[in-house]
Amino acid sequence: AQSVTQLDSHVSVSEGTPVLLRCNYSSSYSPSLFWYVQHPNKGLQLLLKYTSAATLVKGINGFEAEFKKSETSFHLTKPSAHMSVAAEYFCVVISHSGGYNKLIFGAGTRLAVHP
Amino acid sequence: GAVVSQHPSWVICKSGTSVKIECRSLDFQATTMFWYRQFPKQSLMLMATSNEGSKATYEQGVEKDKFLINHASLTLSTLTVTSAHPEDSSFYICSANQKGPTPLNTEAFFGQGTRLTVV
């Protein structure tokens, strides 16, 4: 079965410093992995996705994630935090189950950015 | 990217009444849509998979008579919370998959969510 584990429920950084949100996955086959962001009381926006092409994936708003098979990780990074990126972030894996592509969500990481 | 529109964005209803939430794919056809529930400060929990023209597939523990799903067309799925109670208060989100060249390229697009409060 496919699953993802987000290692930190809360991350707090200073504005202008790097962001690292950690995600480990478990999959019985080559996974499709995603990072989504959710602002309060809003839907989800796709930041980036990995689908077995390049291992370093670039997304919107300066976010990147690197797929590391040896570490079963797909950590999300951003070189410099801005107040606007404070939100909830979800690491997601696709599960091909019952003929459907279901999204399996991690527990989420709440990112706080302080001045 | 593709757009999924969810309506209403928020609703307050009295205990015992029913509430319908709509999910529309605006610029693509979605044979499959998904309904999620999100409790405060928690992750999204898949409730059911909505299939156009057939019965929805519910996840374990989700009451199908409580959460009625209808997927009458390729662009519309509805979730009806029947006889709502305060414990049904939650944030409900739908998504629709836009298929790519292969299953691995399938991408999910999410509605804006509906905040349901039952009083």
Short mmCIF file of C-alpha atoms in Angstrom, two decimals:
data_model
loop_
_atom_site.label_atom_id
_atom_site.label_comp_id
_atom_site.label_asym_id
_atom_site.label_seq_id
_atom_site.Cartn_x
_atom_site.Cartn_y
_atom_site.Cartn_z
CA ALA A 1 0.00 0.00 0.00
CA GLN A 2 1.08 3.53 -0.68
CA SER A 3 1.53 6.03 2.12
CA VAL A 4 3.35 9.21 3.00
CA THR A 5 4.67 10.43 6.32
CA GLN A 6 5.26 14.08 6.97
CA LEU A 7 7.88 14.19 9.65
CA ASP A 8 7.00 17.57 11.14
CA SER A 9 3.52 18.75 12.08
CA HIS A 10 4.78 22.33 12.56
CA VAL A 11 7.72 24.21 11.09
CA SER A 12 8.57 27.76 12.02
CA VAL A 13 11.14 29.85 10.13
CA SER A 14 12.24 33.44 9.96
CA GLU A 15 11.46 35.49 6.89
CA GLY A 16 14.29 35.23 4.39
CA THR A 17 15.61 31.89 5.68
CA PRO A 18 15.35 28.53 3.88
CA VAL A 19 12.34 26.28 4.22
CA LEU A 20 12.53 22.49 4.52
CA LEU A 21 9.38 20.39 4.81
CA ARG A 22 10.08 16.69 5.09
CA CYS A 23 8.17 13.81 3.55
CA ASN A 24 8.93 10.11 3.37
CA TYR A 25 6.95 7.74 1.22
CA SER A 26 6.18 4.06 1.10
CA SER A 27 5.23 2.48 -2.20
CA SER A 28 5.25 -0.95 -3.74
CA TYR A 29 5.88 0.56 -7.17
CA SER A 30 7.41 3.70 -8.64
CA PRO A 31 5.35 6.41 -7.00
CA SER A 32 3.72 9.58 -8.24
CA LEU A 33 4.26 12.22 -5.56
CA PHE A 34 2.84 15.68 -5.09
CA TRP A 35 3.06 18.65 -2.78
CA TYR A 36 -0.07 20.74 -2.25
CA VAL A 37 -0.52 23.95 -0.28
CA GLN A 38 -3.68 24.99 1.53
CA HIS A 39 -4.35 28.46 2.85
CA PRO A 40 -6.95 28.81 5.66
CA ASN A 41 -10.46 27.83 4.60
CA LYS A 42 -9.34 27.37 1.02
CA GLY A 43 -8.99 24.48 -1.38
CA LEU A 44 -5.68 22.98 -2.34
CA GLN A 45 -3.18 24.27 -4.86
CA LEU A 46 -0.63 22.06 -6.55
CA LEU A 47 2.95 23.18 -5.92
CA LEU A 48 4.76 20.48 -7.83
CA LYS A 49 4.68 16.83 -8.81
CA TYR A 50 7.06 13.96 -9.46
CA THR A 51 6.07 11.37 -12.05
CA SER A 52 9.28 9.40 -12.68
CA ALA A 53 10.94 12.01 -14.86
CA ALA A 54 13.63 14.30 -13.42
CA THR A 55 14.35 13.65 -9.74
CA LEU A 56 14.66 17.36 -8.96
CA VAL A 57 11.27 18.92 -9.49
CA LYS A 58 10.71 22.65 -9.70
CA GLY A 59 7.33 24.04 -8.77
CA ILE A 60 5.56 27.34 -8.44
CA ASN A 61 6.67 30.22 -6.21
CA GLY A 62 10.26 29.03 -5.99
CA PHE A 63 9.52 25.67 -4.39
CA GLU A 64 11.52 22.57 -5.26
CA ALA A 65 11.47 18.94 -4.22
CA GLU A 66 13.96 16.16 -4.79
CA PHE A 67 12.92 12.54 -5.19
CA LYS A 68 15.46 10.30 -3.48
CA LYS A 69 14.69 6.65 -3.96
CA SER A 70 17.49 5.47 -1.69
CA GLU A 71 16.03 7.49 1.17
CA THR A 72 12.36 7.12 0.12
CA SER A 73 12.06 10.86 0.57
CA PHE A 74 10.48 13.76 -1.28
CA HIS A 75 11.34 16.81 0.80
CA LEU A 76 10.06 20.24 -0.16
CA THR A 77 12.41 23.21 -0.09
CA LYS A 78 12.40 26.91 -0.77
CA PRO A 79 15.56 29.03 -0.57
CA SER A 80 14.01 32.02 1.14
CA ALA A 81 10.76 32.21 3.08
CA HIS A 82 8.28 35.00 2.69
CA MET A 83 5.32 35.76 4.91
CA SER A 84 2.98 34.79 2.07
CA VAL A 85 4.04 31.13 2.16
CA ALA A 86 2.73 30.59 5.68
CA ALA A 87 0.13 27.85 5.15
CA GLU A 88 -0.55 24.13 5.49
CA TYR A 89 1.43 21.83 3.21
CA PHE A 90 0.48 18.30 2.24
CA CYS A 91 2.65 15.60 0.75
CA VAL A 92 0.55 13.28 -1.39
CA VAL A 93 1.06 9.95 -3.17
CA ILE A 94 -1.17 8.38 -5.78
CA SER A 95 -2.60 4.98 -5.03
CA HIS A 96 -3.82 2.95 -7.98
CA SER A 97 -6.62 1.17 -6.19
CA GLY A 98 -9.79 -0.42 -7.47
CA GLY A 99 -9.31 1.05 -10.92
CA TYR A 100 -9.01 4.62 -9.61
CA ASN A 101 -6.11 6.91 -8.93
CA LYS A 102 -6.72 7.90 -5.32
CA LEU A 103 -4.74 10.56 -3.53
CA ILE A 104 -3.30 9.53 -0.19
CA PHE A 105 -2.54 12.56 1.97
CA GLY A 106 0.08 13.01 4.61
CA ALA A 107 -0.96 14.52 7.92
CA GLY A 108 0.19 17.95 6.85
CA THR A 109 2.84 20.42 7.99
CA ARG A 110 1.87 23.85 9.17
CA LEU A 111 4.48 26.38 8.11
CA ALA A 112 4.75 29.57 10.13
CA VAL A 113 6.93 32.46 8.98
CA HIS A 114 7.87 35.16 11.46
CA PRO A 115 9.53 38.51 10.82
CA GLY B 1 -4.69 24.48 -15.25
CA ALA B 2 -8.14 22.99 -15.04
CA VAL B 3 -10.74 24.56 -12.75
CA VAL B 4 -13.02 22.86 -10.29
CA SER B 5 -15.76 24.98 -8.80
CA GLN B 6 -17.40 24.05 -5.52
CA HIS B 7 -20.56 25.67 -4.21
CA PRO B 8 -21.46 26.94 -1.68
CA SER B 9 -18.25 28.04 -0.03
CA TRP B 10 -19.95 28.07 3.33
CA VAL B 11 -23.33 27.07 4.70
CA ILE B 12 -25.03 27.13 8.08
CA CYS B 13 -28.00 24.83 8.58
CA LYS B 14 -30.23 23.66 11.37
CA SER B 15 -29.86 20.23 12.86
CA GLY B 16 -32.04 17.70 11.04
CA THR B 17 -32.04 19.44 7.68
CA SER B 18 -30.19 18.34 4.55
CA VAL B 19 -27.50 20.25 2.70
CA LYS B 20 -26.35 19.82 -0.90
CA ILE B 21 -22.85 20.69 -2.05
CA GLU B 22 -22.01 20.92 -5.74
CA CYS B 23 -18.72 20.21 -7.45
CA ARG B 24 -18.25 21.18 -11.09
CA SER B 25 -15.36 20.71 -13.47
CA LEU B 26 -15.51 23.87 -15.56
CA ASP B 27 -13.26 23.16 -18.51
CA PHE B 28 -12.81 19.43 -18.61
CA GLN B 29 -14.82 16.26 -18.25
CA ALA B 30 -14.36 14.25 -15.10
CA THR B 31 -15.64 10.71 -15.07
CA THR B 32 -14.38 10.43 -11.52
CA MET B 33 -14.59 12.95 -8.71
CA PHE B 34 -13.58 12.57 -5.09
CA TRP B 35 -15.10 13.90 -1.90
CA TYR B 36 -12.96 14.64 1.14
CA ARG B 37 -13.67 15.74 4.66
CA GLN B 38 -11.23 17.80 6.68
CA PHE B 39 -11.47 18.37 10.42
CA PRO B 40 -9.79 21.45 11.92
CA LYS B 41 -6.02 21.27 11.76
CA GLN B 42 -6.13 17.78 10.29
CA SER B 43 -5.46 16.22 6.94
CA LEU B 44 -7.96 15.37 4.25
CA MET B 45 -9.89 12.15 4.63
CA LEU B 46 -11.25 10.54 1.49
CA MET B 47 -14.95 9.89 1.92
CA ALA B 48 -15.98 8.50 -1.43
CA THR B 49 -15.22 8.22 -5.10
CA SER B 50 -17.96 9.57 -7.31
CA ASN B 51 -18.43 7.84 -10.66
CA GLU B 52 -20.40 9.35 -13.52
CA GLY B 53 -23.47 7.31 -14.25
CA SER B 54 -22.98 4.75 -11.49
CA LYS B 55 -22.97 4.38 -7.74
CA ALA B 56 -20.34 6.04 -5.64
CA THR B 57 -17.68 3.99 -3.91
CA TYR B 58 -17.50 4.81 -0.22
CA GLU B 59 -14.48 4.45 2.02
CA GLN B 60 -14.71 2.25 5.06
CA GLY B 61 -16.59 3.88 7.92
CA VAL B 62 -18.42 6.45 5.77
CA GLU B 63 -22.21 6.14 5.93
CA LYS B 64 -23.57 6.05 2.39
CA ASP B 65 -27.10 6.87 3.55
CA LYS B 66 -25.79 9.88 5.41
CA PHE B 67 -23.64 11.25 2.62
CA LEU B 68 -25.48 10.86 -0.65
CA ILE B 69 -23.42 11.30 -3.78
CA ASN B 70 -24.81 11.82 -7.25
CA HIS B 71 -22.65 12.16 -10.36
CA ALA B 72 -25.25 12.83 -13.00
CA SER B 73 -23.01 14.28 -15.68
CA LEU B 74 -19.36 14.43 -16.69
CA THR B 75 -18.99 17.85 -15.10
CA LEU B 76 -21.10 17.71 -11.95
CA SER B 77 -21.06 15.72 -8.74
CA THR B 78 -23.14 16.54 -5.69
CA LEU B 79 -22.76 15.57 -2.05
CA THR B 80 -25.87 15.75 0.11
CA VAL B 81 -25.47 15.60 3.86
CA THR B 82 -28.79 14.22 5.04
CA SER B 83 -30.33 14.93 8.42
CA ALA B 84 -27.30 16.93 9.40
CA HIS B 85 -26.12 17.02 13.01
CA PRO B 86 -23.51 19.21 14.69
CA GLU B 87 -20.91 16.45 14.41
CA ASP B 88 -21.22 16.71 10.62
CA SER B 89 -19.81 20.23 10.82
CA SER B 90 -16.60 20.16 8.84
CA PHE B 91 -14.78 21.39 5.77
CA TYR B 92 -15.74 19.36 2.69
CA ILE B 93 -13.56 19.42 -0.42
CA CYS B 94 -14.07 17.84 -3.82
CA SER B 95 -11.52 17.05 -6.48
CA ALA B 96 -11.62 15.91 -10.06
CA ASN B 97 -8.87 14.16 -11.96
CA GLN B 98 -7.80 15.44 -15.32
CA LYS B 99 -6.28 12.52 -17.12
CA GLY B 100 -2.88 12.83 -18.73
CA PRO B 101 -1.24 10.58 -21.31
CA THR B 102 -0.68 7.90 -18.69
CA PRO B 103 -2.19 7.21 -15.28
CA LEU B 104 0.99 8.54 -13.74
CA ASN B 105 0.34 11.91 -15.32
CA THR B 106 -3.11 12.23 -13.85
CA GLU B 107 -3.47 15.44 -11.91
CA ALA B 108 -6.13 16.26 -9.34
CA PHE B 109 -7.74 19.67 -9.18
CA PHE B 110 -9.54 20.75 -6.06
CA GLY B 111 -12.59 22.81 -5.39
CA GLN B 112 -12.42 25.73 -2.99
CA GLY B 113 -14.07 23.72 -0.23
CA THR B 114 -17.33 24.13 1.67
CA ARG B 115 -17.43 25.01 5.35
CA LEU B 116 -20.53 23.34 6.80
CA THR B 117 -21.75 24.40 10.22
CA VAL B 118 -24.73 22.60 11.72
CA VAL B 119 -26.42 24.39 14.61
#
